[in-house]
Coordinates of C-alpha atoms and ligand atoms in Angstrom, one line a residue:
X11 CA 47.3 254.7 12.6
X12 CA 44.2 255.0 10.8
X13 CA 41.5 252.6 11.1
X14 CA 39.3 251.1 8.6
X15 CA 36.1 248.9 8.6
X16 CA 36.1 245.1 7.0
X17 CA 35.1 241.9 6.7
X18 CA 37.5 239.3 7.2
X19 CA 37.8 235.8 7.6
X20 CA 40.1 234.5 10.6
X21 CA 40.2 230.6 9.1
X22 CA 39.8 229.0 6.1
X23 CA 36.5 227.3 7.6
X24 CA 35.2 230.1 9.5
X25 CA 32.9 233.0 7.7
X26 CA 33.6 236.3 7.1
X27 CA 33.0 238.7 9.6
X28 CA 33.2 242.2 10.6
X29 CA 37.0 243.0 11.9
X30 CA 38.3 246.9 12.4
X31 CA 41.8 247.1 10.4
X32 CA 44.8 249.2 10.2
X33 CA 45.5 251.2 7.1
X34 CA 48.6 253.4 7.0
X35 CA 48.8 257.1 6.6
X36 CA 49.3 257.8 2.9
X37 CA 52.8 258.1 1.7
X38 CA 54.2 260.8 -0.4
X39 CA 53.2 259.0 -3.5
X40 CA 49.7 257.2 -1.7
X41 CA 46.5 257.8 -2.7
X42 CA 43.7 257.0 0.0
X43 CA 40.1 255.4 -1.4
X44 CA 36.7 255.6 -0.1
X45 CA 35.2 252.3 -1.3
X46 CA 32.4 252.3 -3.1
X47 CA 31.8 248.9 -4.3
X48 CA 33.9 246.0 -4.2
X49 CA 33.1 242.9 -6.8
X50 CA 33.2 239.3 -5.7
X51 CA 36.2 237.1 -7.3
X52 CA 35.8 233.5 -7.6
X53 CA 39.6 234.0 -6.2
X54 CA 38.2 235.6 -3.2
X55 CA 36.3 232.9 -2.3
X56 CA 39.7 230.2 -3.3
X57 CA 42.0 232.4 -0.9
X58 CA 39.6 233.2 1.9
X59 CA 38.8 229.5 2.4
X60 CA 42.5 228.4 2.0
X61 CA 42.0 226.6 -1.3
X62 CA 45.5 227.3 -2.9
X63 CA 48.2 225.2 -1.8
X64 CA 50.9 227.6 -4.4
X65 CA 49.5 230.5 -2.4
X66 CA 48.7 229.7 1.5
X67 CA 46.2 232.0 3.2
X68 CA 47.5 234.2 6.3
X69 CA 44.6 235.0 8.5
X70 CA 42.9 236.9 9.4
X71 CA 42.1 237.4 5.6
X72 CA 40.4 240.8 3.8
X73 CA 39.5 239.4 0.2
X74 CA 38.7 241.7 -2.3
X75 CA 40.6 243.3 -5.4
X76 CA 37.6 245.0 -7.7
X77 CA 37.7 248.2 -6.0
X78 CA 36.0 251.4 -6.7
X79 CA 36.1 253.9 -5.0
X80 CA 36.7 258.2 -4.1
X81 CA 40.0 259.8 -3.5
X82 CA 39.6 261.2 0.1
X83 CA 43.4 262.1 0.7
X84 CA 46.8 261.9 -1.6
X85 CA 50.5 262.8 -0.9
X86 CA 52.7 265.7 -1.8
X87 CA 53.9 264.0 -5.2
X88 CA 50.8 262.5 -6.4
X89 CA 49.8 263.8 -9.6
X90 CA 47.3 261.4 -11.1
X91 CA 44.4 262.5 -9.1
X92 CA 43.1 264.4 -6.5
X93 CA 40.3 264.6 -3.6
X94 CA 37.0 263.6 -4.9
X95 CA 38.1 261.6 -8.3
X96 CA 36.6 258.4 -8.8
X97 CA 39.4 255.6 -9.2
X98 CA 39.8 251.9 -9.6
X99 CA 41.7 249.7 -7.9
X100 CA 42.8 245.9 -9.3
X101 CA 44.5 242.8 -8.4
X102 CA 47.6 244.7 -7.8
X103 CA 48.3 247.8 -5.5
X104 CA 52.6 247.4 -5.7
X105 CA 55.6 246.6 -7.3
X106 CA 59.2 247.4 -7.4
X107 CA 58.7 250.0 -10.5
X108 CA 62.3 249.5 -11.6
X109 CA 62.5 245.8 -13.0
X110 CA 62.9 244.9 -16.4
X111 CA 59.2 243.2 -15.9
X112 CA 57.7 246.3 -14.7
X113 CA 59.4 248.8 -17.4
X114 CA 57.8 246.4 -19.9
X115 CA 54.4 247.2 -18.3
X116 CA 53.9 243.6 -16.9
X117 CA 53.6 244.6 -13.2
X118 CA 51.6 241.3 -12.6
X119 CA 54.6 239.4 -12.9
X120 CA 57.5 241.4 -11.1
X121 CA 59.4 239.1 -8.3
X122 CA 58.3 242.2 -6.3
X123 CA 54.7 242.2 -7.0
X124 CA 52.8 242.9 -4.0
X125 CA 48.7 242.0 -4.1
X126 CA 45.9 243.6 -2.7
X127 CA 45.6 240.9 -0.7
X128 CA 47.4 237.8 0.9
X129 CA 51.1 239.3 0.0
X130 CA 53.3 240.3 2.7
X131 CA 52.6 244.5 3.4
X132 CA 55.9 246.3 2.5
X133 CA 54.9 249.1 4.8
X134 CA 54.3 247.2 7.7
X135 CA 51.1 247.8 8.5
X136 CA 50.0 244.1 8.9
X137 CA 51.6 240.9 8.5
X138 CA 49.5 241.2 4.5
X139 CA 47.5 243.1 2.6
X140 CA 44.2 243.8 3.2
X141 CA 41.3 244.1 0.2
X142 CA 38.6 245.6 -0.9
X143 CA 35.9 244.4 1.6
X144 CA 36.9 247.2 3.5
X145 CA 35.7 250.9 3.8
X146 CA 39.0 252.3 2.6
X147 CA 42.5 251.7 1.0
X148 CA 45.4 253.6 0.8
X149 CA 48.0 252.4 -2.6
X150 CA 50.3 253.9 -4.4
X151 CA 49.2 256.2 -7.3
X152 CA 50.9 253.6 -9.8
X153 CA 48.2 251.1 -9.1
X154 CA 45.0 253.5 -9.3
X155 CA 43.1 253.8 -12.5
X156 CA 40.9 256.4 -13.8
X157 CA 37.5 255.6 -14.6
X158 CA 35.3 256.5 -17.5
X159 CA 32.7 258.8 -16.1
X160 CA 29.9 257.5 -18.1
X161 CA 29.7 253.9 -16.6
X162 CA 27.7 253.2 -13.6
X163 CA 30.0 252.6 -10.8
X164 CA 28.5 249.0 -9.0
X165 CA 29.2 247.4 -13.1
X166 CA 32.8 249.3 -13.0
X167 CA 34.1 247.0 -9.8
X168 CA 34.2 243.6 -11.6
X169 CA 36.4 245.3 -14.4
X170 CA 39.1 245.6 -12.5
X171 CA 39.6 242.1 -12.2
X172 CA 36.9 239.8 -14.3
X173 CA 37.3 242.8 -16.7
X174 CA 41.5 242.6 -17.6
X175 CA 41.8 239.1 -17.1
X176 CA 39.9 238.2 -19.9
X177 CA 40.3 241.5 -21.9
X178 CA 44.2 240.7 -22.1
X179 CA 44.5 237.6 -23.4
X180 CA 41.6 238.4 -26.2
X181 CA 43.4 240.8 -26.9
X182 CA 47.1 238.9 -27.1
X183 CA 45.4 236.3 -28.7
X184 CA 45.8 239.2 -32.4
X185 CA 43.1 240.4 -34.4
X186 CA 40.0 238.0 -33.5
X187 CA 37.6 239.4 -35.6
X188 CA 35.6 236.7 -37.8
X189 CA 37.0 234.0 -35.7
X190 CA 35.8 231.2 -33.8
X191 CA 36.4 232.1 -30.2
X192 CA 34.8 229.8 -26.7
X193 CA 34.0 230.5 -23.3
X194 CA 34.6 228.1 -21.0
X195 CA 32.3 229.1 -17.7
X196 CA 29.3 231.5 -18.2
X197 CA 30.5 233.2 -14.3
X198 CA 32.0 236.7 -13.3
X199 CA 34.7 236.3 -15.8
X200 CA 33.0 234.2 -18.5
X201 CA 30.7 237.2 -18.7
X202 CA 33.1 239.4 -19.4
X203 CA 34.9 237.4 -22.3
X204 CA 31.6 237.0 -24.0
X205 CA 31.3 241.1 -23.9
X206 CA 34.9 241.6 -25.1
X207 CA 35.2 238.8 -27.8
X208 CA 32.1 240.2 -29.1
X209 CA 33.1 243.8 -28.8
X210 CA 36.0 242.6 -31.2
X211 CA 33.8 241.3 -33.8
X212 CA 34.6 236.9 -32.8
X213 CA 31.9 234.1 -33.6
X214 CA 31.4 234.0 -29.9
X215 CA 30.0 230.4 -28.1
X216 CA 29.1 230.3 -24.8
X217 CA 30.7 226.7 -23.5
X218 CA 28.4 226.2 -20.4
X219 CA 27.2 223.7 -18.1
X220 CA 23.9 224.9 -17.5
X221 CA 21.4 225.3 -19.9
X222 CA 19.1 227.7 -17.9
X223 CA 22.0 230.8 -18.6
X224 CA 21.7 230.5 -22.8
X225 CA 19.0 233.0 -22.8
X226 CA 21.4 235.4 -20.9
X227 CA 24.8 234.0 -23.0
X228 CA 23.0 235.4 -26.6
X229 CA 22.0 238.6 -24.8
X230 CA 25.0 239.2 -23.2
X231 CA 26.6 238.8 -27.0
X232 CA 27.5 235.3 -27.6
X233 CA 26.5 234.0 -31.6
X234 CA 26.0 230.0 -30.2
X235 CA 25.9 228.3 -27.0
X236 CA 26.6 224.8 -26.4
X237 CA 25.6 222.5 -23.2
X238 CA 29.1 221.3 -22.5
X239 CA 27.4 218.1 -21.2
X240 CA 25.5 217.7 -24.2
X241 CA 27.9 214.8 -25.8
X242 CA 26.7 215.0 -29.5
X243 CA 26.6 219.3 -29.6
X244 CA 30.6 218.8 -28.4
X245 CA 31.1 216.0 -31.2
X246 CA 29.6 218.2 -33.7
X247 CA 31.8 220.9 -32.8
X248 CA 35.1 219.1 -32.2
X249 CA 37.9 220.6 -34.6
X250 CA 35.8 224.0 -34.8
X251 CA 37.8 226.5 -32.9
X252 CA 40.4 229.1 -33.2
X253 CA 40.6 229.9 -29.4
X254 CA 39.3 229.1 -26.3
X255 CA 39.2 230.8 -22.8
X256 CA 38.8 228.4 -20.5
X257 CA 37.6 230.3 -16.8
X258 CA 36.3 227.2 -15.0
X259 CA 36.7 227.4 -10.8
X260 CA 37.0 223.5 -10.0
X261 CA 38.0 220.5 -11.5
X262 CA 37.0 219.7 -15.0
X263 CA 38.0 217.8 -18.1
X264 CA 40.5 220.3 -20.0
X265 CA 40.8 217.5 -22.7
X266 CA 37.1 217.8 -23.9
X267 CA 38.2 221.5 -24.6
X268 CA 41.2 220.9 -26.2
X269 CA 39.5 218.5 -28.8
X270 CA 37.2 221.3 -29.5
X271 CA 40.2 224.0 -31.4
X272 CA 41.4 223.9 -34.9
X273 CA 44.9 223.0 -36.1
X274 CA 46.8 226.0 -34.5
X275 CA 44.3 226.5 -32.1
X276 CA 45.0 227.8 -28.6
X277 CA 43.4 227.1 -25.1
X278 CA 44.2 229.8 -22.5
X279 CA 43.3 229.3 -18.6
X280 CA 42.5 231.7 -16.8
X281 CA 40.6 230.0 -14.1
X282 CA 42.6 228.9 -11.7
X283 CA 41.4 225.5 -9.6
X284 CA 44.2 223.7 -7.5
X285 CA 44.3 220.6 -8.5
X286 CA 46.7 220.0 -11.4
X287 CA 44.4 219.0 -14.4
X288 CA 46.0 216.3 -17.0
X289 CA 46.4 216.7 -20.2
X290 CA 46.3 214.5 -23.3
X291 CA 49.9 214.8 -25.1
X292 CA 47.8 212.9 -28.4
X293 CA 45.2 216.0 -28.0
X294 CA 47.2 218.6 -28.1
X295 CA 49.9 216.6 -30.6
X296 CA 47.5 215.7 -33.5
X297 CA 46.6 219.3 -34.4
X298 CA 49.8 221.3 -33.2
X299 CA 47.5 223.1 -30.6
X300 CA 48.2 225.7 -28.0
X301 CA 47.8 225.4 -24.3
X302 CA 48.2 228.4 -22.6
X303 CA 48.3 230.5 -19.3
X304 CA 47.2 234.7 -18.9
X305 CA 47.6 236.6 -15.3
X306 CA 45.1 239.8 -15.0
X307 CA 47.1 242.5 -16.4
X308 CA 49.0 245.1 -16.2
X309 CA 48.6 248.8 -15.0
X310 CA 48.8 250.2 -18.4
X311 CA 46.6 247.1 -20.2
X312 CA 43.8 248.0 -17.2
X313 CA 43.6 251.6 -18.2
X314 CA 43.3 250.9 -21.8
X315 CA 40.4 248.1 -21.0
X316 CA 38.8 250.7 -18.5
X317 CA 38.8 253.6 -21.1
X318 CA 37.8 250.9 -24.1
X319 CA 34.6 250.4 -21.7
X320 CA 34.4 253.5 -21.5
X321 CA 34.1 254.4 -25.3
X322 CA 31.9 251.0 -26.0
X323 CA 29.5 251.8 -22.5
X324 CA 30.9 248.3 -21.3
X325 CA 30.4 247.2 -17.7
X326 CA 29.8 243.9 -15.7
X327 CA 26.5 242.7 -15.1
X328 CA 26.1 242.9 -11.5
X329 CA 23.9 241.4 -8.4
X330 CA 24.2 244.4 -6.0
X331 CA 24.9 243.0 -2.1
X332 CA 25.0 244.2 1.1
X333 CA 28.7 243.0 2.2
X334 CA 26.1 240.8 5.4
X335 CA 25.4 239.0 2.2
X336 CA 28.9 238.0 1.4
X337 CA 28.7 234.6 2.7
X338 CA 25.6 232.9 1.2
X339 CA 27.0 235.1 -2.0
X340 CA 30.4 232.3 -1.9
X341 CA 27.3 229.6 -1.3
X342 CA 26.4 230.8 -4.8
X343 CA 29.3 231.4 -6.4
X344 CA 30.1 227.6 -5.6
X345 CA 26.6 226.3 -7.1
X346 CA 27.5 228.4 -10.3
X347 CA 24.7 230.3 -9.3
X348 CA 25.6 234.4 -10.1
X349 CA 24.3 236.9 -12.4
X350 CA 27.0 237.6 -13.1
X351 CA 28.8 239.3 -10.8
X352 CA 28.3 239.8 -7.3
X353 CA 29.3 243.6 -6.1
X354 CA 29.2 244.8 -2.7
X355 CA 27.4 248.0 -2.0
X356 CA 30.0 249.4 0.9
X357 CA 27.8 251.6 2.6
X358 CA 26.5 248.7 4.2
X359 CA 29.6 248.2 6.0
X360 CA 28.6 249.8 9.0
X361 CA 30.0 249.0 12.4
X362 CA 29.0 244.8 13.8
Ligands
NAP421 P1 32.6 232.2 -11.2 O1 31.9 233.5 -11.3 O2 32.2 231.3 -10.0 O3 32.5 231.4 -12.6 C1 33.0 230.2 -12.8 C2 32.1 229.4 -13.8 O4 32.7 228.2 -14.2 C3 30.7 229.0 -13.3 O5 29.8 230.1 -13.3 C4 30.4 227.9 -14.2 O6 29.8 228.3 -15.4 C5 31.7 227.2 -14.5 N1 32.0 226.1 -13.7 C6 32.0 226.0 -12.3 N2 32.3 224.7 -11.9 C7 32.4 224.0 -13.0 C8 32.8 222.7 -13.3 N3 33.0 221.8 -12.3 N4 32.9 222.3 -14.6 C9 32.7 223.1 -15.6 N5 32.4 224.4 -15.4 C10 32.3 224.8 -14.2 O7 34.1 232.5 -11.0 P2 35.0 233.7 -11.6 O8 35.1 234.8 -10.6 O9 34.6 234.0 -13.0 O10 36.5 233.0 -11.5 C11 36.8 231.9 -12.3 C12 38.1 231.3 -12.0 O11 39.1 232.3 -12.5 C13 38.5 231.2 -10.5 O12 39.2 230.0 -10.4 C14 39.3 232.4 -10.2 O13 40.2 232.2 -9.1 C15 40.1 232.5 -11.5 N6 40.6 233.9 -11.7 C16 41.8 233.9 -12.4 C17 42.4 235.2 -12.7 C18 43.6 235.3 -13.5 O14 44.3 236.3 -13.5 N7 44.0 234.2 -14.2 C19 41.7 236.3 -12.3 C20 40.5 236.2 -11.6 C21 40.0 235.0 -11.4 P3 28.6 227.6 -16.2 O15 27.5 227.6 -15.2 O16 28.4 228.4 -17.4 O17 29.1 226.2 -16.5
ZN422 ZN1 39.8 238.4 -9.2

């Protein structure tokens, strides 16, 4: 079996470090990826350190799922790409293709779903999936994307996860031009809302806890920021809001949001932190609001928000690493301290 080059963690306390792994011969219907760059997920950081009891680490653990990369090899039936294309690669590289779930284009939540990383591998090649932190992945052609050949390739990575999950739900959420729209979290994915919900023409604010990124928050397209611990800025704008993305990575105070939307107004997470967080029935009662959940993507959705970045020349702003800087990069991540996206140059994964 083919081997590959990663960096893995083998316990929720211990750091990531370099690990040979097995990838499979491609399949008929496999397409095998040269990484190029890999961005860094808040999620990667949450799994590799064992920080979701709903979804329990099995180690040793390859995080990554914003892949880029070149086709080296593909199977007899492929037909989406061939040696030398540049692809993407997301949260997702299986599912059953035959559900209801996955005929309506929803892939992300088929009972069959399999991850990049951290879901049991179909093909038996390891117990899981391994990601992105990695010199090479082999996945079915279903779950590659083509990407736009204008965009420089380090900024592409982070769109294949930062970039759908907060692309879809703007994009649910109707036509949000001229409306009042908030990010929660000025990170990898707050970034990316503030690109999108401007792109579509909102009255973006920047909801942030520190005031050193406002500079970046107006150039990065937001129309106001507020200092989420300023206490009479959040007064001022209590009632204000016709939607709020909320992509915070710990605990926090989801009630102090919710006071801040319209009547009609809806919240969506998309930041996912273990502990449950309570909620205020009276907040969400007196004013008929909406609290809401949104998952990446699917296949089809990614495409569209990879060719729309395409089209708009839309990409992540990125903190290129070498992958020996992964761990003080999850010191970072933790101190809220990106710009805003951390993405691994792989050709620094040599050997040790
Ligand atoms: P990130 O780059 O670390 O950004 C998170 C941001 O949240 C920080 O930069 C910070 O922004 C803010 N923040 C951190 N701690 C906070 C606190 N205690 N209170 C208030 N704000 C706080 O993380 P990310 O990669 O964007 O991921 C964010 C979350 O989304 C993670 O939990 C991740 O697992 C989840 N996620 C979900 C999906 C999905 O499909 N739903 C997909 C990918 C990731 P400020 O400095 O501006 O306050
Ligand atoms: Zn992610």
């Amino acid at each position: 079996m083919p081997t590959a080059r990663s960096y893995a963690a083998s316990s929720a306390t211990s750091p990531l470090a370099f690990s040979p792994i097995p990838r499979r011969e491609p399949t008929e219907r496999d397409v095998e990826i040269e990484i190029l760059f890999c961005g860094v997920c808040h999620s990667d950081l949450h799994q590799a350190r064992g920080e979701w009891s709903a979804l329990p680490t099995v180690y040793p653990c390859v995080p990554g799922h914003e892949i880029v990369g070149k086709v080296t090899r593909v199977g007899s039936a492929v037909t989406k790409h061939q040696p030398g294309d540049v692809v993407g690669v997301g949260c997702l590289v299986d599912s059953d293709h035959s559900c209801p779930i996955c005929e309506s284009n929803l892939e992300q939540f088929c009972p069959n779903a399999t991850f990049t990383y951290n879901s049991p591998d179909l093909h038996g090649t390891a117990p899981v999936t391994y990601g992105g932190y990695s010199s090479s992945i082999v996945v079915d052609e279903h779950f590659t994307l083509k990407v736009p050949g204008n965009l420089e390739l380090a900024g592409v990575a982070p769109l294949l996860c930062a970039g759908i999950t907060t692309y879809s739900p703007i994009r649910r959420w109707g036509d949000i031009r001229g409306k009042k729209v908030g990010v929660v979290g000025l990170g990898g994915l707050g970034h990316m809302g503030v690109k999108f919900a401007h792109a579509f023409g909102a009255h973006t604010v920047v909801l942030t806890t520190s005031p050193g990124k406002a500079e970046d928050a107006l150039r990065l397209g937001a129309d106001e920021v507020i200092v989420t611990r300023d206490a009479n800025a959040m007064q001022q704008a209590a009632g204000s809001f016709d939607f709020i993305l909320d992509t915070v990575s710990a605990d926090h105070d989801i009630n102090a949001y919710l006071n801040l939307l319209a009547i009609d107004g809806t919240l969506t997470m998309v930041g996912a932190p273990d502990k449950p967080l309570p909620v205020s029935a009276f907040g969400l009662l007196f004013g008929r609001k909406r609290l809401a959940g949104s998952l990446i993507g699917g296949i089809a959705e990614t495409q569209e928000m990879l060719d729309f970045c395409g089209q708009q020349g839309i990409t992540s702003d990125v903190e290129v690493i070498a992958i020996q800087q992964i761990n003080e990069a999850y010191e970072r991540l933790l101190k809220s301290d990106v710009k805003y996206r951390f993405s691994i140059d792989m050709a620094s994964l040599t050997e040790g």
